[in-house]
Coordinates of C-alpha atoms in Angstrom, one line a residue:
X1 CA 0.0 0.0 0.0
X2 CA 2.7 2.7 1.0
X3 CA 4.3 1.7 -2.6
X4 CA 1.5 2.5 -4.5
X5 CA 1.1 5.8 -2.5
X6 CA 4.3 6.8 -3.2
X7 CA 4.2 5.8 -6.8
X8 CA 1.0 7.6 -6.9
X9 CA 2.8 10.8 -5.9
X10 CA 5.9 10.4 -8.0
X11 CA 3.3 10.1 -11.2
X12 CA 1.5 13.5 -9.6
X13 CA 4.6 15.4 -9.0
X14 CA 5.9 14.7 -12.8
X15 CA 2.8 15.2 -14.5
X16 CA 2.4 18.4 -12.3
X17 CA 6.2 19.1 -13.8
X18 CA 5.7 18.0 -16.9
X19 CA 2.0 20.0 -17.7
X20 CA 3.6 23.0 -15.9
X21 CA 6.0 23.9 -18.4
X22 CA 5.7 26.7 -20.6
X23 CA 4.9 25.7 -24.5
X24 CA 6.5 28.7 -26.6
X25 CA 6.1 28.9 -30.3
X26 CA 9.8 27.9 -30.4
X27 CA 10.5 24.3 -29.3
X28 CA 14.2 23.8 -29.3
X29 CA 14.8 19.7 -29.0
X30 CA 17.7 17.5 -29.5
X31 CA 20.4 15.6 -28.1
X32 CA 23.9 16.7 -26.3
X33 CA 26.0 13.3 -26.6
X34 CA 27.6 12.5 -23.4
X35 CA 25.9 15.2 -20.9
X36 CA 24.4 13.0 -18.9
X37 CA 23.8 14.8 -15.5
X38 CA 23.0 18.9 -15.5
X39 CA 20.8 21.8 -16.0
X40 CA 20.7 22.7 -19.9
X41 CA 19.8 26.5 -20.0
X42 CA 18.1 28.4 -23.3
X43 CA 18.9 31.9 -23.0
X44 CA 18.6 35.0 -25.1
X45 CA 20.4 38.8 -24.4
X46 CA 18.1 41.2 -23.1
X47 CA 18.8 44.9 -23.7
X48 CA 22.6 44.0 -22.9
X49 CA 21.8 41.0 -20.1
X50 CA 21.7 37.7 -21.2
X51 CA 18.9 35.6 -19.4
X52 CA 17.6 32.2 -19.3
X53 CA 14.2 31.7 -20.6
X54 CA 13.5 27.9 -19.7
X55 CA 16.0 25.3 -18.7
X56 CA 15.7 21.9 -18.1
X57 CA 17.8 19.2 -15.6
X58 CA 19.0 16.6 -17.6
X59 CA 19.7 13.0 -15.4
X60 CA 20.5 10.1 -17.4
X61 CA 19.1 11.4 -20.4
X62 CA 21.2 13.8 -23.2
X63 CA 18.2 14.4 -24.7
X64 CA 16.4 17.7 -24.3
X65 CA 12.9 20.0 -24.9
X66 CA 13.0 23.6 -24.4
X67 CA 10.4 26.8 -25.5
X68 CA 10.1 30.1 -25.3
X69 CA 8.1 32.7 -27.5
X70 CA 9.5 34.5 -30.0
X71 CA 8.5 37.8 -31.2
X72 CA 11.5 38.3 -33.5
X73 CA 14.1 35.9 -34.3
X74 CA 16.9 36.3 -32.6
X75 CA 20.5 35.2 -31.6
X76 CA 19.9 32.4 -28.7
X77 CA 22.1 30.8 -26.7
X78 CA 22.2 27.0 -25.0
X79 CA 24.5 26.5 -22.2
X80 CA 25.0 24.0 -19.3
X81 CA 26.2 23.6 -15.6
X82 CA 26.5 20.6 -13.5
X83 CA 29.8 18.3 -13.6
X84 CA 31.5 19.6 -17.5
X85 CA 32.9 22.6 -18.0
X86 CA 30.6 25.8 -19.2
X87 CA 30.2 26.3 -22.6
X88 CA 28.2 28.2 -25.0
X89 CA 26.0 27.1 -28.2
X90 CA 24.8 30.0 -30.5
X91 CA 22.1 29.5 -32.5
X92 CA 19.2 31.9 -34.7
X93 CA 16.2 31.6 -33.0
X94 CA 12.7 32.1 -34.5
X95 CA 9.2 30.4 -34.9
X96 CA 8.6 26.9 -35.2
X97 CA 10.2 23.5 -33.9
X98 CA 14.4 23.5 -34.4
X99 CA 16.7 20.8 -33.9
X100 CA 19.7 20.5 -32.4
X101 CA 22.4 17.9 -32.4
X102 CA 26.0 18.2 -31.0
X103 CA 28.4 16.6 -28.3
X104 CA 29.8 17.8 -24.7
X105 CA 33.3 17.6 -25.6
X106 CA 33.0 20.2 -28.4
X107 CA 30.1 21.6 -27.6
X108 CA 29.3 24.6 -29.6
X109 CA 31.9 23.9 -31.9
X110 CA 29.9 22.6 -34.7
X111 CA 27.0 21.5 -33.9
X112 CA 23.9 20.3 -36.2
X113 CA 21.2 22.7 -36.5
X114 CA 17.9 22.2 -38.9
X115 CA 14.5 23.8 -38.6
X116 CA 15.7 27.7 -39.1
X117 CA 15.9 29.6 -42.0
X118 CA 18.3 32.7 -40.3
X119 CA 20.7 29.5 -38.9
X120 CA 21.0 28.5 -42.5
X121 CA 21.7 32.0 -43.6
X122 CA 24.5 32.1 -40.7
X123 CA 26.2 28.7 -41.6
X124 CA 26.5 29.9 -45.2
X125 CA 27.8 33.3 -44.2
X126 CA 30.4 31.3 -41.8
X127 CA 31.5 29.0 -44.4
X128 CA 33.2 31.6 -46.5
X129 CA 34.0 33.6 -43.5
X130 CA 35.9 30.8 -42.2
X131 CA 38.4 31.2 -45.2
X132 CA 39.0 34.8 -44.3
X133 CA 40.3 34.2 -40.8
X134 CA 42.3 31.4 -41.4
X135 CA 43.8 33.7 -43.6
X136 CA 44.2 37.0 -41.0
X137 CA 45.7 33.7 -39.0
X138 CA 48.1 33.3 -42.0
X139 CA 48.8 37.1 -42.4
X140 CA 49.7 37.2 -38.0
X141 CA 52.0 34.1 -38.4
X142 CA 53.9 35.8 -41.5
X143 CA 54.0 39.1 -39.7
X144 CA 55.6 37.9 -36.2
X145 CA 58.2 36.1 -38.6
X146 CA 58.8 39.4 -41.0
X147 CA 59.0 41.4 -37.6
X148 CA 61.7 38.8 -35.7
X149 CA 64.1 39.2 -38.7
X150 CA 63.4 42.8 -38.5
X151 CA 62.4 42.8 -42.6
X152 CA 60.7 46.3 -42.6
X153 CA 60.1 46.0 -46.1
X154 CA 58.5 42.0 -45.5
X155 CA 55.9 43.9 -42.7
X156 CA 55.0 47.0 -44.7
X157 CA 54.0 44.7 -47.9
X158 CA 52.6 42.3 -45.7
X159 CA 50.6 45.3 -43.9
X160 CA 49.2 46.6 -47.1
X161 CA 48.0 43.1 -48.6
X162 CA 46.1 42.4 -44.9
X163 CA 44.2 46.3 -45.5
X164 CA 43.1 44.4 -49.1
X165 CA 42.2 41.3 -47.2
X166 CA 40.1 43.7 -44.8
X167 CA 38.8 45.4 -47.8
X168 CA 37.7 41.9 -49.4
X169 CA 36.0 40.8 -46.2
X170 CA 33.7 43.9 -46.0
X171 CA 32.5 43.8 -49.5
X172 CA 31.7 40.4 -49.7
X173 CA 29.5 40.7 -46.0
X174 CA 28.1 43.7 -47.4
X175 CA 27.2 42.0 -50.5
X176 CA 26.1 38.5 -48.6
X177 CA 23.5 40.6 -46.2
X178 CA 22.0 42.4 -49.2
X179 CA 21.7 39.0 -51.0
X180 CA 19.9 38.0 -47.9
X181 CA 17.7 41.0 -47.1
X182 CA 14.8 38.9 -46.7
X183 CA 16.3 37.3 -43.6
X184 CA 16.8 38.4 -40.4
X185 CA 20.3 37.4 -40.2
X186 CA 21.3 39.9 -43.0
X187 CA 20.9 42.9 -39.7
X188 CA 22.6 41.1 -37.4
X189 CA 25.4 40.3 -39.7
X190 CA 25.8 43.8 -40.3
X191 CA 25.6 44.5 -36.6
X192 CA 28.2 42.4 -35.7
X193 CA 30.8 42.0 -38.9
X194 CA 30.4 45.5 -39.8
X195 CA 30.3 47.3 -36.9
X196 CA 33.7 49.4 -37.6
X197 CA 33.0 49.5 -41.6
X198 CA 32.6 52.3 -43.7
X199 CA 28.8 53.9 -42.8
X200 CA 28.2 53.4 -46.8
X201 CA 28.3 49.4 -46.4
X202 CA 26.1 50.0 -43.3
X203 CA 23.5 52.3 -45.0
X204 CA 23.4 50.0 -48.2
X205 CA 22.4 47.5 -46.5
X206 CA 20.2 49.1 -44.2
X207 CA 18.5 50.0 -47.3
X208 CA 18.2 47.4 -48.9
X209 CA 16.5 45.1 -46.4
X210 CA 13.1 44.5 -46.9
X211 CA 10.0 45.9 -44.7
X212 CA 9.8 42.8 -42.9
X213 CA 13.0 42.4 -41.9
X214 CA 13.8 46.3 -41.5
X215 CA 10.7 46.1 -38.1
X216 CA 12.6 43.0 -36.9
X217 CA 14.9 43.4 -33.8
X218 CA 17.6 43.6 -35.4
X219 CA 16.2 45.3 -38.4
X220 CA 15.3 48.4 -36.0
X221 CA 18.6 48.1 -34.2
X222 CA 21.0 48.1 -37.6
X223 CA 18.7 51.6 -38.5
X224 CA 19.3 52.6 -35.2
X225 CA 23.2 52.3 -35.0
X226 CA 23.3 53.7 -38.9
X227 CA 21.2 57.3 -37.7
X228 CA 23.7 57.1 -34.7
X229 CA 26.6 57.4 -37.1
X230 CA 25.3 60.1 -39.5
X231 CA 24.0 62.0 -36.9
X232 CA 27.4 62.1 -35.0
X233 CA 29.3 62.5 -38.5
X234 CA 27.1 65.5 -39.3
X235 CA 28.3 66.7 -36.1
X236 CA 31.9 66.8 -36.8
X237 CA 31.3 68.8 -40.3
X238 CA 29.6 71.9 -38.5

């Protein structure tokens, strides 16, 4: 009898856990290989805070459910505590059920994501992005060496071809985003690649996004951080 009470109230207590769980209209499942005991958090920044807006303890099990409601898609984040080290997974947020699939040991690294439309703008957009930094990495190697032989002429030439490398980079995010001005991601590539470019890049592709994407979050913020610039550019010319 006392077993079939306390069964009774394990079953209450998980249903009451189960059915008390918020249902978004983002559901974020999947499976982290080898995390088999700690909290999994889904979190998102806030103004300039980044919170956690569901979590879920994981015992035994690597697989995981998470929600939240999204208004605008937006840059998300999954991390974890328990007995592994804290790491980060970034992934675009929006509407609808996404997948993920990755490890602990390189969690984050590259990890399998299907079921959004800006992730599959960003892994595109990283693909050729990759290229460029492993060739800034090749550029810093060649510059350390030019500088330890003291070859003036090595650094200077290696200097100017990194300002074309730099030029090269810009142009073809600029380009990528205004290929992609349907998408959310285009803004927040912007945001975050272009950040120090030349205001002309910026304000093309502020331009060029379309009236969907330009009332997203990061629609309004990229228009935001453009007017910023003129307005402080105007400012120096009076």
């Amino acid at each position: 009898m006392r077993n079939l009470i306390a069964l009774v109230l394990v079953s209450l207590i998980a249903f009451s856990c189960s059915s008390g769980r918020k249902k978004g209209n983002m559901m974020v499942t999947g499976q982290i290989k080898g995390l088999k005991k700690g909290t999994l958090y889904l979190q998102k920044m806030i103004d300039t805070t980044i919170v956690s807006v569901d979590s879920i303890q994981l015992l035994g099990d690597d697989k995981f459910s998470l929600s939240d409601n999204v208004d605008s898609p937006v840059m998300y984040y999954l991390t974890f505590d328990g007995n592994t080290t804290p790491k980060k997974l970034m992934f675009f947020g929006e509407k609808g059920n996404i997948t993920i699939q990755d490890n602990v040991e390189k969690f984050g690294f590259k990890p399998t994501i299907t079921g959004s439309k800006n992730q599959e703008v960003m892994d595109k957009f990283k693909e050729v992005d990759q290229q460029f930094k492993l060739k800034r990495l090749d550029f810093i190697a060649k510059d350390l060496e030019a500088r330890a032989k003291k070859d003036s002429l090595e650094a200077d030439s290696l200097a100017t071809a990194y300002q074309k490398l730099v030029r090269r980079r810009f142009l073809f995010t600029t380009n990528f985003a205004i290929s992609n001005k349907d998408s959310e991601a285009a803004p927040y590539i912007a945001l975050t690649e272009l950040f120090d470019a030349n205001i002309y890049l910026l304000d093309t592709i502020n331009n060029s996004l379309t009236e969907r994407v330009k009332i997203s979050n990061y629609g309004k913020r990229l228009h935001k951080f453009v007017t910023e610039i003129k307005e402080a550019e105007s400012k120096k010319t009076e």
